[in-house]
Amino acid sequence: MVDISFTCPHCKQYFNAPPEMAGDHLVCPTCQKQIQVPTTAPVKLTAQHSPLGGRLVAGLVGGFILAVLAANISSVLFGDVTAKEQSVTVTAVSVIIFFGLWATSVIFAIKANRAAKVWRRLFISNACLSFALPLAGFITAGKAVHHFAVKGHELEAATMAGAGGIAAILLGILGFFLGAIFLTVGLLVGRDKQKTG
Ligand SMILES: [Zn+2]
């Protein structure tokens, strides 16, 4: 006799149960909710977790993109475009955000039970950050214009407004395409999760 394979309807955790447990009521060890072992024959046998390798690749790749995007947004947002050199603090914050997010993504991937879930979560997060890129550009350009305008440097303010506007539009186009790609991939992977596991 083959074990009964089933998923918890609440948290989607995979289980294998011996056939004599068919129809038994028990508490899901993952989410602590009441579940019932199905009485029908198993549809397919599935491992409890997809292989660690696949999840690690998802976490490393998806997390790297996430970390790059977030570190860039941080430096665009907090960087002083009017200064000649970027301050050490801004660089340090970006570096911390980069490694912090990358490490968090990898930990999330190790703890997740399926690689598809890791890809989907990280790519949808990447899409959100991509759409935030042009927003950060607009805020920074605005701050720079304000900086020069307050000092009465109208020519610099006008130049900054022009340059900032162009930069924000370019970031907007880039962010839109990146966001659209990440969102599409994230949603497709999510829809196919039963197969790609
Ligand atoms: Zn559960």
JSON list of C-alpha atoms and ligand atoms in Angstrom, two decimals:
[
{"chain": "A", "resi": 1, "resn": "MET", "atom": "CA", "xyz": [0.00, 0.00, 0.00]},
{"chain": "A", "resi": 2, "resn": "VAL", "atom": "CA", "xyz": [1.14, 3.51, -0.83]},
{"chain": "A", "resi": 3, "resn": "ASP", "atom": "CA", "xyz": [1.16, 6.38, 1.61]},
{"chain": "A", "resi": 4, "resn": "ILE", "atom": "CA", "xyz": [-1.53, 9.03, 1.21]},
{"chain": "A", "resi": 5, "resn": "SER", "atom": "CA", "xyz": [-0.11, 12.34, 0.00]},
{"chain": "A", "resi": 6, "resn": "PHE", "atom": "CA", "xyz": [-2.06, 15.48, 0.75]},
{"chain": "A", "resi": 7, "resn": "THR", "atom": "CA", "xyz": [-1.64, 19.15, 1.51]},
{"chain": "A", "resi": 8, "resn": "CYS", "atom": "CA", "xyz": [-2.99, 21.07, 4.48]},
{"chain": "A", "resi": 9, "resn": "PRO", "atom": "CA", "xyz": [-5.88, 23.18, 3.08]},
{"chain": "A", "resi": 10, "resn": "HIS", "atom": "CA", "xyz": [-4.86, 26.05, 5.37]},
{"chain": "A", "resi": 11, "resn": "CYS", "atom": "CA", "xyz": [-1.10, 26.38, 4.95]},
{"chain": "A", "resi": 12, "resn": "LYS", "atom": "CA", "xyz": [-0.40, 24.11, 1.90]},
{"chain": "A", "resi": 13, "resn": "GLN", "atom": "CA", "xyz": [2.16, 22.02, 3.82]},
{"chain": "A", "resi": 14, "resn": "TYR", "atom": "CA", "xyz": [2.73, 18.62, 2.16]},
{"chain": "A", "resi": 15, "resn": "PHE", "atom": "CA", "xyz": [2.25, 15.43, 4.15]},
{"chain": "A", "resi": 16, "resn": "ASN", "atom": "CA", "xyz": [2.52, 11.70, 3.66]},
{"chain": "A", "resi": 17, "resn": "ALA", "atom": "CA", "xyz": [0.30, 9.53, 5.85]},
{"chain": "A", "resi": 18, "resn": "PRO", "atom": "CA", "xyz": [0.11, 5.73, 6.09]},
{"chain": "A", "resi": 19, "resn": "PRO", "atom": "CA", "xyz": [-3.07, 4.33, 4.46]},
{"chain": "A", "resi": 20, "resn": "GLU", "atom": "CA", "xyz": [-4.54, 3.24, 7.83]},
{"chain": "A", "resi": 21, "resn": "MET", "atom": "CA", "xyz": [-4.80, 6.94, 8.79]},
{"chain": "A", "resi": 22, "resn": "ALA", "atom": "CA", "xyz": [-7.28, 7.68, 5.95]},
{"chain": "A", "resi": 23, "resn": "GLY", "atom": "CA", "xyz": [-10.15, 9.83, 7.24]},
{"chain": "A", "resi": 24, "resn": "ASP", "atom": "CA", "xyz": [-8.42, 10.59, 10.55]},
{"chain": "A", "resi": 25, "resn": "HIS", "atom": "CA", "xyz": [-8.78, 14.07, 12.02]},
{"chain": "A", "resi": 26, "resn": "LEU", "atom": "CA", "xyz": [-5.58, 15.65, 13.24]},
{"chain": "A", "resi": 27, "resn": "VAL", "atom": "CA", "xyz": [-3.92, 18.96, 13.96]},
{"chain": "A", "resi": 28, "resn": "CYS", "atom": "CA", "xyz": [-1.57, 20.30, 11.27]},
{"chain": "A", "resi": 29, "resn": "PRO", "atom": "CA", "xyz": [1.89, 20.52, 12.92]},
{"chain": "A", "resi": 30, "resn": "THR", "atom": "CA", "xyz": [2.72, 23.57, 10.79]},
{"chain": "A", "resi": 31, "resn": "CYS", "atom": "CA", "xyz": [-0.31, 25.83, 11.23]},
{"chain": "A", "resi": 32, "resn": "GLN", "atom": "CA", "xyz": [-2.02, 24.07, 14.20]},
{"chain": "A", "resi": 33, "resn": "LYS", "atom": "CA", "xyz": [-5.41, 23.93, 12.42]},
{"chain": "A", "resi": 34, "resn": "GLN", "atom": "CA", "xyz": [-7.76, 20.93, 12.22]},
{"chain": "A", "resi": 35, "resn": "ILE", "atom": "CA", "xyz": [-7.22, 18.83, 9.09]},
{"chain": "A", "resi": 36, "resn": "GLN", "atom": "CA", "xyz": [-8.47, 15.48, 7.82]},
{"chain": "A", "resi": 37, "resn": "VAL", "atom": "CA", "xyz": [-6.41, 12.84, 6.05]},
{"chain": "A", "resi": 38, "resn": "PRO", "atom": "CA", "xyz": [-8.22, 12.24, 2.72]},
{"chain": "A", "resi": 39, "resn": "THR", "atom": "CA", "xyz": [-9.90, 8.89, 2.18]},
{"chain": "A", "resi": 40, "resn": "THR", "atom": "CA", "xyz": [-9.46, 8.92, -1.60]},
{"chain": "A", "resi": 41, "resn": "ALA", "atom": "CA", "xyz": [-6.42, 7.45, -3.33]},
{"chain": "A", "resi": 42, "resn": "PRO", "atom": "CA", "xyz": [-3.39, 9.73, -3.53]},
{"chain": "A", "resi": 43, "resn": "VAL", "atom": "CA", "xyz": [-3.24, 11.90, -6.66]},
{"chain": "A", "resi": 44, "resn": "LYS", "atom": "CA", "xyz": [0.54, 11.99, -6.65]},
{"chain": "A", "resi": 45, "resn": "LEU", "atom": "CA", "xyz": [3.43, 11.53, -4.30]},
{"chain": "A", "resi": 46, "resn": "THR", "atom": "CA", "xyz": [5.26, 14.70, -3.44]},
{"chain": "A", "resi": 47, "resn": "ALA", "atom": "CA", "xyz": [8.31, 15.45, -1.38]},
{"chain": "A", "resi": 48, "resn": "GLN", "atom": "CA", "xyz": [7.77, 17.68, 1.64]},
{"chain": "A", "resi": 49, "resn": "HIS", "atom": "CA", "xyz": [10.07, 20.35, 0.24]},
{"chain": "A", "resi": 50, "resn": "SER", "atom": "CA", "xyz": [11.38, 21.07, -3.22]},
{"chain": "A", "resi": 51, "resn": "PRO", "atom": "CA", "xyz": [15.18, 20.55, -3.42]},
{"chain": "A", "resi": 52, "resn": "LEU", "atom": "CA", "xyz": [17.27, 23.08, -1.51]},
{"chain": "A", "resi": 53, "resn": "GLY", "atom": "CA", "xyz": [19.33, 23.84, -4.64]},
{"chain": "A", "resi": 54, "resn": "GLY", "atom": "CA", "xyz": [16.37, 25.26, -6.54]},
{"chain": "A", "resi": 55, "resn": "ARG", "atom": "CA", "xyz": [15.23, 27.32, -3.59]},
{"chain": "A", "resi": 56, "resn": "LEU", "atom": "CA", "xyz": [18.76, 28.66, -3.05]},
{"chain": "A", "resi": 57, "resn": "VAL", "atom": "CA", "xyz": [19.08, 29.73, -6.71]},
{"chain": "A", "resi": 58, "resn": "ALA", "atom": "CA", "xyz": [15.70, 31.49, -6.45]},
{"chain": "A", "resi": 59, "resn": "GLY", "atom": "CA", "xyz": [16.76, 33.23, -3.24]},
{"chain": "A", "resi": 60, "resn": "LEU", "atom": "CA", "xyz": [20.20, 34.23, -4.55]},
{"chain": "A", "resi": 61, "resn": "VAL", "atom": "CA", "xyz": [19.01, 35.52, -7.95]},
{"chain": "A", "resi": 62, "resn": "GLY", "atom": "CA", "xyz": [15.70, 37.06, -6.88]},
{"chain": "A", "resi": 63, "resn": "GLY", "atom": "CA", "xyz": [17.27, 38.42, -3.70]},
{"chain": "A", "resi": 64, "resn": "PHE", "atom": "CA", "xyz": [20.23, 39.92, -5.57]},
{"chain": "A", "resi": 65, "resn": "ILE", "atom": "CA", "xyz": [17.92, 41.89, -7.89]},
{"chain": "A", "resi": 66, "resn": "LEU", "atom": "CA", "xyz": [15.85, 42.97, -4.89]},
{"chain": "A", "resi": 67, "resn": "ALA", "atom": "CA", "xyz": [18.98, 44.09, -3.02]},
{"chain": "A", "resi": 68, "resn": "VAL", "atom": "CA", "xyz": [20.36, 46.03, -6.03]},
{"chain": "A", "resi": 69, "resn": "LEU", "atom": "CA", "xyz": [17.02, 47.80, -6.57]},
{"chain": "A", "resi": 70, "resn": "ALA", "atom": "CA", "xyz": [16.58, 48.70, -2.90]},
{"chain": "A", "resi": 71, "resn": "ALA", "atom": "CA", "xyz": [20.19, 49.92, -2.50]},
{"chain": "A", "resi": 72, "resn": "ASN", "atom": "CA", "xyz": [19.78, 52.09, -5.62]},
{"chain": "A", "resi": 73, "resn": "ILE", "atom": "CA", "xyz": [16.50, 53.58, -4.44]},
{"chain": "A", "resi": 74, "resn": "SER", "atom": "CA", "xyz": [18.13, 54.31, -1.08]},
{"chain": "A", "resi": 75, "resn": "SER", "atom": "CA", "xyz": [21.11, 56.10, -2.63]},
{"chain": "A", "resi": 76, "resn": "VAL", "atom": "CA", "xyz": [18.89, 58.04, -5.06]},
{"chain": "A", "resi": 77, "resn": "LEU", "atom": "CA", "xyz": [16.54, 59.02, -2.26]},
{"chain": "A", "resi": 78, "resn": "PHE", "atom": "CA", "xyz": [19.06, 59.91, 0.46]},
{"chain": "A", "resi": 79, "resn": "GLY", "atom": "CA", "xyz": [22.01, 60.93, -1.70]},
{"chain": "A", "resi": 80, "resn": "ASP", "atom": "CA", "xyz": [22.77, 64.64, -1.99]},
{"chain": "A", "resi": 81, "resn": "VAL", "atom": "CA", "xyz": [22.98, 65.41, -5.72]},
{"chain": "A", "resi": 82, "resn": "THR", "atom": "CA", "xyz": [24.23, 68.91, -4.93]},
{"chain": "A", "resi": 83, "resn": "ALA", "atom": "CA", "xyz": [27.31, 67.59, -3.10]},
{"chain": "A", "resi": 84, "resn": "LYS", "atom": "CA", "xyz": [30.53, 66.94, -5.01]},
{"chain": "A", "resi": 85, "resn": "GLU", "atom": "CA", "xyz": [31.12, 63.59, -3.33]},
{"chain": "A", "resi": 86, "resn": "GLN", "atom": "CA", "xyz": [28.63, 61.06, -2.05]},
{"chain": "A", "resi": 87, "resn": "SER", "atom": "CA", "xyz": [28.64, 61.00, 1.74]},
{"chain": "A", "resi": 88, "resn": "VAL", "atom": "CA", "xyz": [30.00, 57.90, 3.50]},
{"chain": "A", "resi": 89, "resn": "THR", "atom": "CA", "xyz": [26.75, 57.49, 5.44]},
{"chain": "A", "resi": 90, "resn": "VAL", "atom": "CA", "xyz": [24.63, 57.23, 2.28]},
{"chain": "A", "resi": 91, "resn": "THR", "atom": "CA", "xyz": [27.01, 54.64, 0.81]},
{"chain": "A", "resi": 92, "resn": "ALA", "atom": "CA", "xyz": [27.09, 52.70, 4.09]},
{"chain": "A", "resi": 93, "resn": "VAL", "atom": "CA", "xyz": [23.28, 52.67, 4.34]},
{"chain": "A", "resi": 94, "resn": "SER", "atom": "CA", "xyz": [23.01, 51.37, 0.75]},
{"chain": "A", "resi": 95, "resn": "VAL", "atom": "CA", "xyz": [25.59, 48.66, 1.43]},
{"chain": "A", "resi": 96, "resn": "ILE", "atom": "CA", "xyz": [23.78, 47.60, 4.62]},
{"chain": "A", "resi": 97, "resn": "ILE", "atom": "CA", "xyz": [20.42, 47.54, 2.77]},
{"chain": "A", "resi": 98, "resn": "PHE", "atom": "CA", "xyz": [22.01, 45.51, -0.05]},
{"chain": "A", "resi": 99, "resn": "PHE", "atom": "CA", "xyz": [23.52, 42.77, 2.12]},
{"chain": "A", "resi": 100, "resn": "GLY", "atom": "CA", "xyz": [20.65, 42.81, 4.61]},
{"chain": "A", "resi": 101, "resn": "LEU", "atom": "CA", "xyz": [18.03, 42.23, 1.91]},
{"chain": "A", "resi": 102, "resn": "TRP", "atom": "CA", "xyz": [20.13, 39.66, 0.07]},
{"chain": "A", "resi": 103, "resn": "ALA", "atom": "CA", "xyz": [20.72, 37.66, 3.26]},
{"chain": "A", "resi": 104, "resn": "THR", "atom": "CA", "xyz": [17.03, 37.93, 4.22]},
{"chain": "A", "resi": 105, "resn": "SER", "atom": "CA", "xyz": [16.00, 36.63, 0.78]},
{"chain": "A", "resi": 106, "resn": "VAL", "atom": "CA", "xyz": [18.34, 33.65, 1.05]},
{"chain": "A", "resi": 107, "resn": "ILE", "atom": "CA", "xyz": [17.05, 32.82, 4.56]},
{"chain": "A", "resi": 108, "resn": "PHE", "atom": "CA", "xyz": [13.48, 33.11, 3.26]},
{"chain": "A", "resi": 109, "resn": "ALA", "atom": "CA", "xyz": [14.38, 30.74, 0.39]},
{"chain": "A", "resi": 110, "resn": "ILE", "atom": "CA", "xyz": [15.88, 28.17, 2.77]},
{"chain": "A", "resi": 111, "resn": "LYS", "atom": "CA", "xyz": [12.80, 28.28, 5.00]},
{"chain": "A", "resi": 112, "resn": "ALA", "atom": "CA", "xyz": [10.24, 28.22, 2.15]},
{"chain": "A", "resi": 113, "resn": "ASN", "atom": "CA", "xyz": [8.92, 24.84, 1.09]},
{"chain": "A", "resi": 114, "resn": "ARG", "atom": "CA", "xyz": [8.87, 25.46, -2.67]},
{"chain": "A", "resi": 115, "resn": "ALA", "atom": "CA", "xyz": [11.20, 27.25, -5.09]},
{"chain": "A", "resi": 116, "resn": "ALA", "atom": "CA", "xyz": [8.21, 28.58, -7.08]},
{"chain": "A", "resi": 117, "resn": "LYS", "atom": "CA", "xyz": [6.97, 30.40, -3.99]},
{"chain": "A", "resi": 118, "resn": "VAL", "atom": "CA", "xyz": [10.41, 32.01, -3.53]},
{"chain": "A", "resi": 119, "resn": "TRP", "atom": "CA", "xyz": [10.55, 33.16, -7.18]},
{"chain": "A", "resi": 120, "resn": "ARG", "atom": "CA", "xyz": [7.02, 34.53, -7.03]},
{"chain": "A", "resi": 121, "resn": "ARG", "atom": "CA", "xyz": [7.44, 36.45, -3.76]},
{"chain": "A", "resi": 122, "resn": "LEU", "atom": "CA", "xyz": [10.81, 37.94, -4.70]},
{"chain": "A", "resi": 123, "resn": "PHE", "atom": "CA", "xyz": [9.80, 38.88, -8.26]},
{"chain": "A", "resi": 124, "resn": "ILE", "atom": "CA", "xyz": [6.60, 40.55, -7.14]},
{"chain": "A", "resi": 125, "resn": "SER", "atom": "CA", "xyz": [8.67, 42.48, -4.57]},
{"chain": "A", "resi": 126, "resn": "ASN", "atom": "CA", "xyz": [11.10, 43.40, -7.37]},
{"chain": "A", "resi": 127, "resn": "ALA", "atom": "CA", "xyz": [8.20, 44.70, -9.45]},
{"chain": "A", "resi": 128, "resn": "CYS", "atom": "CA", "xyz": [7.04, 46.94, -6.59]},
{"chain": "A", "resi": 129, "resn": "LEU", "atom": "CA", "xyz": [10.57, 48.33, -6.11]},
{"chain": "A", "resi": 130, "resn": "SER", "atom": "CA", "xyz": [10.96, 48.93, -9.86]},
{"chain": "A", "resi": 131, "resn": "PHE", "atom": "CA", "xyz": [7.83, 51.06, -9.85]},
{"chain": "A", "resi": 132, "resn": "ALA", "atom": "CA", "xyz": [9.26, 52.97, -6.85]},
{"chain": "A", "resi": 133, "resn": "LEU", "atom": "CA", "xyz": [12.49, 53.86, -8.71]},
{"chain": "A", "resi": 134, "resn": "PRO", "atom": "CA", "xyz": [11.10, 56.83, -10.72]},
{"chain": "A", "resi": 135, "resn": "LEU", "atom": "CA", "xyz": [9.34, 58.08, -7.58]},
{"chain": "A", "resi": 136, "resn": "ALA", "atom": "CA", "xyz": [12.68, 58.28, -5.77]},
{"chain": "A", "resi": 137, "resn": "GLY", "atom": "CA", "xyz": [14.12, 60.11, -8.80]},
{"chain": "A", "resi": 138, "resn": "PHE", "atom": "CA", "xyz": [11.38, 62.75, -8.73]},
{"chain": "A", "resi": 139, "resn": "ILE", "atom": "CA", "xyz": [11.79, 63.35, -4.98]},
{"chain": "A", "resi": 140, "resn": "THR", "atom": "CA", "xyz": [15.57, 63.76, -5.31]},
{"chain": "A", "resi": 141, "resn": "ALA", "atom": "CA", "xyz": [15.30, 66.08, -8.31]},
{"chain": "A", "resi": 142, "resn": "GLY", "atom": "CA", "xyz": [12.77, 68.14, -6.39]},
{"chain": "A", "resi": 143, "resn": "LYS", "atom": "CA", "xyz": [15.08, 68.40, -3.39]},
{"chain": "A", "resi": 144, "resn": "ALA", "atom": "CA", "xyz": [17.98, 69.56, -5.60]},
{"chain": "A", "resi": 145, "resn": "VAL", "atom": "CA", "xyz": [15.85, 72.21, -7.33]},
{"chain": "A", "resi": 146, "resn": "HIS", "atom": "CA", "xyz": [14.70, 73.44, -3.94]},
{"chain": "A", "resi": 147, "resn": "HIS", "atom": "CA", "xyz": [18.30, 73.56, -2.67]},
{"chain": "A", "resi": 148, "resn": "PHE", "atom": "CA", "xyz": [19.44, 75.88, -5.49]},
{"chain": "A", "resi": 149, "resn": "ALA", "atom": "CA", "xyz": [16.23, 77.90, -5.58]},
{"chain": "A", "resi": 150, "resn": "VAL", "atom": "CA", "xyz": [16.50, 78.73, -1.87]},
{"chain": "A", "resi": 151, "resn": "LYS", "atom": "CA", "xyz": [20.04, 80.06, -2.42]},
{"chain": "A", "resi": 152, "resn": "GLY", "atom": "CA", "xyz": [18.86, 82.18, -5.32]},
{"chain": "A", "resi": 153, "resn": "HIS", "atom": "CA", "xyz": [20.83, 80.21, -7.90]},
{"chain": "A", "resi": 154, "resn": "GLU", "atom": "CA", "xyz": [18.11, 80.25, -10.49]},
{"chain": "A", "resi": 155, "resn": "LEU", "atom": "CA", "xyz": [20.21, 79.04, -13.39]},
{"chain": "A", "resi": 156, "resn": "GLU", "atom": "CA", "xyz": [21.35, 76.00, -11.40]},
{"chain": "A", "resi": 157, "resn": "ALA", "atom": "CA", "xyz": [17.78, 75.38, -10.24]},
{"chain": "A", "resi": 158, "resn": "ALA", "atom": "CA", "xyz": [16.53, 75.46, -13.83]},
{"chain": "A", "resi": 159, "resn": "THR", "atom": "CA", "xyz": [19.37, 73.17, -14.98]},
{"chain": "A", "resi": 160, "resn": "MET", "atom": "CA", "xyz": [18.67, 70.77, -12.10]},
{"chain": "A", "resi": 161, "resn": "ALA", "atom": "CA", "xyz": [14.95, 70.81, -12.88]},
{"chain": "A", "resi": 162, "resn": "GLY", "atom": "CA", "xyz": [15.70, 69.91, -16.51]},
{"chain": "A", "resi": 163, "resn": "ALA", "atom": "CA", "xyz": [18.31, 67.25, -15.68]},
{"chain": "A", "resi": 164, "resn": "GLY", "atom": "CA", "xyz": [16.21, 65.86, -12.83]},
{"chain": "A", "resi": 165, "resn": "GLY", "atom": "CA", "xyz": [13.16, 65.71, -15.04]},
{"chain": "A", "resi": 166, "resn": "ILE", "atom": "CA", "xyz": [15.03, 63.81, -17.76]},
{"chain": "A", "resi": 167, "resn": "ALA", "atom": "CA", "xyz": [16.60, 61.46, -15.18]},
{"chain": "A", "resi": 168, "resn": "ALA", "atom": "CA", "xyz": [13.21, 60.80, -13.60]},
{"chain": "A", "resi": 169, "resn": "ILE", "atom": "CA", "xyz": [11.63, 60.08, -16.99]},
{"chain": "A", "resi": 170, "resn": "LEU", "atom": "CA", "xyz": [14.47, 57.66, -17.86]},
{"chain": "A", "resi": 171, "resn": "LEU", "atom": "CA", "xyz": [14.12, 55.99, -14.45]},
{"chain": "A", "resi": 172, "resn": "GLY", "atom": "CA", "xyz": [10.37, 55.87, -15.04]},
{"chain": "A", "resi": 173, "resn": "ILE", "atom": "CA", "xyz": [10.77, 54.04, -18.36]},
{"chain": "A", "resi": 174, "resn": "LEU", "atom": "CA", "xyz": [13.36, 51.68, -16.86]},
{"chain": "A", "resi": 175, "resn": "GLY", "atom": "CA", "xyz": [11.25, 51.10, -13.74]},
{"chain": "A", "resi": 176, "resn": "PHE", "atom": "CA", "xyz": [8.12, 50.47, -15.78]},
{"chain": "A", "resi": 177, "resn": "PHE", "atom": "CA", "xyz": [9.77, 47.84, -18.00]},
{"chain": "A", "resi": 178, "resn": "LEU", "atom": "CA", "xyz": [11.57, 46.14, -15.12]},
{"chain": "A", "resi": 179, "resn": "GLY", "atom": "CA", "xyz": [8.41, 46.19, -13.04]},
{"chain": "A", "resi": 180, "resn": "ALA", "atom": "CA", "xyz": [6.28, 44.76, -15.85]},
{"chain": "A", "resi": 181, "resn": "ILE", "atom": "CA", "xyz": [8.81, 41.96, -16.50]},
{"chain": "A", "resi": 182, "resn": "PHE", "atom": "CA", "xyz": [9.17, 41.06, -12.81]},
{"chain": "A", "resi": 183, "resn": "LEU", "atom": "CA", "xyz": [5.43, 41.14, -12.23]},
{"chain": "A", "resi": 184, "resn": "THR", "atom": "CA", "xyz": [4.74, 38.92, -15.26]},
{"chain": "A", "resi": 185, "resn": "VAL", "atom": "CA", "xyz": [7.41, 36.39, -14.28]},
{"chain": "A", "resi": 186, "resn": "GLY", "atom": "CA", "xyz": [6.31, 36.45, -10.63]},
{"chain": "A", "resi": 187, "resn": "LEU", "atom": "CA", "xyz": [2.66, 35.84, -11.48]},
{"chain": "A", "resi": 188, "resn": "LEU", "atom": "CA", "xyz": [3.44, 33.14, -14.08]},
{"chain": "A", "resi": 189, "resn": "VAL", "atom": "CA", "xyz": [5.67, 31.23, -11.66]},
{"chain": "A", "resi": 190, "resn": "GLY", "atom": "CA", "xyz": [2.97, 31.47, -9.02]},
{"chain": "A", "resi": 191, "resn": "ARG", "atom": "CA", "xyz": [0.31, 30.09, -11.33]},
{"chain": "A", "resi": 192, "resn": "ASP", "atom": "CA", "xyz": [2.52, 27.14, -12.30]},
{"chain": "A", "resi": 193, "resn": "LYS", "atom": "CA", "xyz": [3.52, 26.34, -8.73]},
{"chain": "A", "resi": 194, "resn": "GLN", "atom": "CA", "xyz": [1.89, 22.90, -8.61]},
{"chain": "A", "resi": 195, "resn": "LYS", "atom": "CA", "xyz": [4.11, 21.65, -11.44]},
{"chain": "A", "resi": 196, "resn": "THR", "atom": "CA", "xyz": [7.38, 23.47, -10.95]},
{"chain": "A", "resi": 197, "resn": "GLY", "atom": "CA", "xyz": [7.39, 22.77, -7.20]},
{"chain": "B", "resi": 1, "resn": "ZN", "atom": "ZN", "xyz": [-1.45, 23.53, 8.02]}
]
